[in-house]
PDB file of C-alpha atoms in Angstrom:
ATOM      1  CA  UNK A  50    -129.883 -30.755-198.622  1.00  0.00           C
ATOM      2  CA  UNK A  51    -128.713 -29.737-195.343  1.00  0.00           C
ATOM      3  CA  UNK A  52    -126.302 -31.675-193.593  1.00  0.00           C
ATOM      4  CA  UNK A  53    -125.591 -31.129-189.058  1.00  0.00           C
ATOM      5  CA  UNK A  54    -122.721 -33.298-188.134  1.00  0.00           C
ATOM      6  CA  UNK A  55    -122.287 -33.622-184.370  1.00  0.00           C
ATOM      7  CA  UNK A  56    -119.153 -35.351-182.623  1.00  0.00           C
ATOM      8  CA  UNK A  57    -119.522 -36.574-179.069  1.00  0.00           C
ATOM      9  CA  UNK A  58    -116.977 -38.259-178.668  1.00  0.00           C
ATOM     10  CA  UNK A  59    -116.707 -41.960-180.390  1.00  0.00           C
ATOM     11  CA  UNK A  60    -120.235 -40.952-182.050  1.00  0.00           C
ATOM     12  CA  UNK A  61    -120.407 -39.073-185.221  1.00  0.00           C
ATOM     13  CA  UNK A  62    -124.401 -38.408-186.132  1.00  0.00           C
ATOM     14  CA  UNK A  63    -125.784 -36.946-188.916  1.00  0.00           C
ATOM     15  CA  UNK A  64    -128.533 -34.914-189.224  1.00  0.00           C
ATOM     16  CA  UNK A  65    -129.459 -35.347-193.404  1.00  0.00           C
ATOM     17  CA  UNK A  66    -132.537 -32.619-194.496  1.00  0.00           C
ATOM     18  CA  UNK A  67    -133.755 -32.123-198.244  1.00  0.00           C
ATOM     19  CA  UNK A  68    -132.934 -33.544-201.643  1.00  0.00           C
ATOM     20  CA  UNK A  69    -130.125 -36.133-201.825  1.00  0.00           C
ATOM     21  CA  UNK A  70    -129.161 -36.053-205.326  1.00  0.00           C
ATOM     22  CA  UNK A  71    -125.623 -36.438-207.125  1.00  0.00           C
ATOM     23  CA  UNK A  72    -123.833 -33.061-206.256  1.00  0.00           C
ATOM     24  CA  UNK A  73    -125.295 -32.530-203.236  1.00  0.00           C
ATOM     25  CA  UNK A  74    -124.064 -37.029-202.972  1.00  0.00           C
ATOM     26  CA  UNK A  75    -120.534 -35.753-203.743  1.00  0.00           C
ATOM     27  CA  UNK A  76    -120.848 -32.949-201.030  1.00  0.00           C
ATOM     28  CA  UNK A  77    -121.844 -35.620-198.141  1.00  0.00           C
ATOM     29  CA  UNK A  78    -119.037 -37.667-199.428  1.00  0.00           C
ATOM     30  CA  UNK A  79    -116.180 -35.249-198.759  1.00  0.00           C
ATOM     31  CA  UNK A  80    -117.668 -33.617-195.568  1.00  0.00           C
ATOM     32  CA  UNK A  81    -118.595 -37.134-193.990  1.00  0.00           C
ATOM     33  CA  UNK A  82    -115.892 -39.338-195.005  1.00  0.00           C
ATOM     34  CA  UNK A  83    -113.015 -37.246-193.670  1.00  0.00           C
ATOM     35  CA  UNK A  84    -115.425 -37.358-189.653  1.00  0.00           C
ATOM     36  CA  UNK A  85    -115.348 -41.534-189.850  1.00  0.00           C
ATOM     37  CA  UNK A  86    -111.668 -42.123-188.397  1.00  0.00           C
ATOM     38  CA  UNK A  87    -110.515 -44.727-186.453  1.00  0.00           C
ATOM     39  CA  UNK A  88    -111.643 -44.371-182.646  1.00  0.00           C
ATOM     40  CA  UNK A  89    -115.578 -44.258-183.977  1.00  0.00           C
ATOM     41  CA  UNK A  90    -117.560 -46.429-182.074  1.00  0.00           C
ATOM     42  CA  UNK A  91    -120.605 -45.001-183.886  1.00  0.00           C
ATOM     43  CA  UNK A  92    -122.221 -43.434-186.457  1.00  0.00           C
ATOM     44  CA  UNK A  93    -126.189 -42.771-186.585  1.00  0.00           C
ATOM     45  CA  UNK A  94    -128.162 -41.173-190.221  1.00  0.00           C
ATOM     46  CA  UNK A  95    -130.954 -39.348-188.769  1.00  0.00           C
ATOM     47  CA  UNK A  96    -132.749 -38.951-192.141  1.00  0.00           C
ATOM     48  CA  UNK A  97    -136.270 -37.469-190.828  1.00  0.00           C
ATOM     49  CA  UNK A  98    -136.066 -34.251-193.142  1.00  0.00           C
ATOM     50  CA  UNK A  99    -134.762 -36.325-196.198  1.00  0.00           C
ATOM     51  CA  UNK A 100    -137.445 -35.269-198.667  1.00  0.00           C
ATOM     52  CA  UNK A 101    -135.752 -37.106-201.952  1.00  0.00           C
ATOM     53  CA  UNK A 102    -133.321 -40.082-202.664  1.00  0.00           C
ATOM     54  CA  UNK A 103    -131.466 -40.816-205.662  1.00  0.00           C
ATOM     55  CA  UNK A 104    -129.932 -43.508-206.497  1.00  0.00           C
ATOM     56  CA  UNK A 105    -126.907 -41.259-205.689  1.00  0.00           C
ATOM     57  CA  UNK A 106    -128.235 -41.350-202.545  1.00  0.00           C
ATOM     58  CA  UNK A 107    -128.588 -44.447-202.356  1.00  0.00           C
ATOM     59  CA  UNK A 108    -124.488 -45.312-202.549  1.00  0.00           C
ATOM     60  CA  UNK A 109    -123.810 -42.791-200.586  1.00  0.00           C
ATOM     61  CA  UNK A 110    -125.170 -44.560-197.937  1.00  0.00           C
ATOM     62  CA  UNK A 111    -123.982 -46.924-198.223  1.00  0.00           C
ATOM     63  CA  UNK A 112    -120.741 -45.907-198.942  1.00  0.00           C
ATOM     64  CA  UNK A 113    -120.889 -44.686-194.874  1.00  0.00           C
ATOM     65  CA  UNK A 114    -122.130 -48.361-193.668  1.00  0.00           C
ATOM     66  CA  UNK A 115    -119.390 -49.849-195.448  1.00  0.00           C
ATOM     67  CA  UNK A 116    -117.373 -47.402-193.925  1.00  0.00           C
ATOM     68  CA  UNK A 117    -118.428 -47.709-190.401  1.00  0.00           C
ATOM     69  CA  UNK A 118    -117.461 -51.477-190.827  1.00  0.00           C
ATOM     70  CA  UNK A 119    -114.341 -50.347-191.383  1.00  0.00           C
ATOM     71  CA  UNK A 120    -113.299 -49.113-189.197  1.00  0.00           C
ATOM     72  CA  UNK A 121    -115.169 -51.179-186.967  1.00  0.00           C
ATOM     73  CA  UNK A 122    -117.615 -48.735-186.390  1.00  0.00           C
ATOM     74  CA  UNK A 123    -121.629 -49.834-185.640  1.00  0.00           C
ATOM     75  CA  UNK A 124    -123.511 -48.782-188.773  1.00  0.00           C
ATOM     76  CA  UNK A 125    -128.372 -46.843-187.406  1.00  0.00           C
ATOM     77  CA  UNK A 126    -130.069 -45.618-190.009  1.00  0.00           C
ATOM     78  CA  UNK A 127    -133.436 -43.094-188.577  1.00  0.00           C
ATOM     79  CA  UNK A 128    -136.421 -41.692-188.490  1.00  0.00           C
ATOM     80  CA  UNK A 129    -136.049 -42.354-192.459  1.00  0.00           C
ATOM     81  CA  UNK A 130    -140.167 -42.432-193.470  1.00  0.00           C
ATOM     82  CA  UNK A 131    -142.171 -44.945-194.829  1.00  0.00           C
ATOM     83  CA  UNK A 132    -141.291 -44.198-198.276  1.00  0.00           C
ATOM     84  CA  UNK A 133    -137.854 -44.601-198.006  1.00  0.00           C
ATOM     85  CA  UNK A 134    -137.915 -48.480-196.555  1.00  0.00           C
ATOM     86  CA  UNK A 135    -138.663 -49.648-200.048  1.00  0.00           C
ATOM     87  CA  UNK A 136    -135.668 -48.505-201.732  1.00  0.00           C
ATOM     88  CA  UNK A 137    -133.651 -48.705-198.025  1.00  0.00           C
ATOM     89  CA  UNK A 138    -134.602 -51.902-198.506  1.00  0.00           C
ATOM     90  CA  UNK A 139    -133.801 -52.438-202.356  1.00  0.00           C
ATOM     91  CA  UNK A 140    -130.333 -51.843-200.677  1.00  0.00           C
ATOM     92  CA  UNK A 141    -129.828 -54.003-197.988  1.00  0.00           C
ATOM     93  CA  UNK A 142    -130.313 -51.099-195.128  1.00  0.00           C
ATOM     94  CA  UNK A 143    -132.937 -51.986-193.262  1.00  0.00           C
ATOM     95  CA  UNK A 144    -133.286 -55.679-191.610  1.00  0.00           C
ATOM     96  CA  UNK A 145    -135.620 -57.954-193.251  1.00  0.00           C
TER      97      UNK A 145
END
């Protein structure tokens, strides 16, 4: 798993790649949550290079979305592969 975090003004862009399972979700939580603070207006997760995502990874994405809403930021998932759509849809992360 690789995570690149870019901050540009009020936008935090997170580029994820590889497998996101239990251990990776814990590590990502520790890296991402400090970035999501007051003053952030937009959170963008780029998922194009994610190769596997289990329930812990889905839980992390939900937590990031919820924290984004709590700080008043928009939340957007980008480049999620078609194989991810059913998983994301099942937890309400893809518009119907």
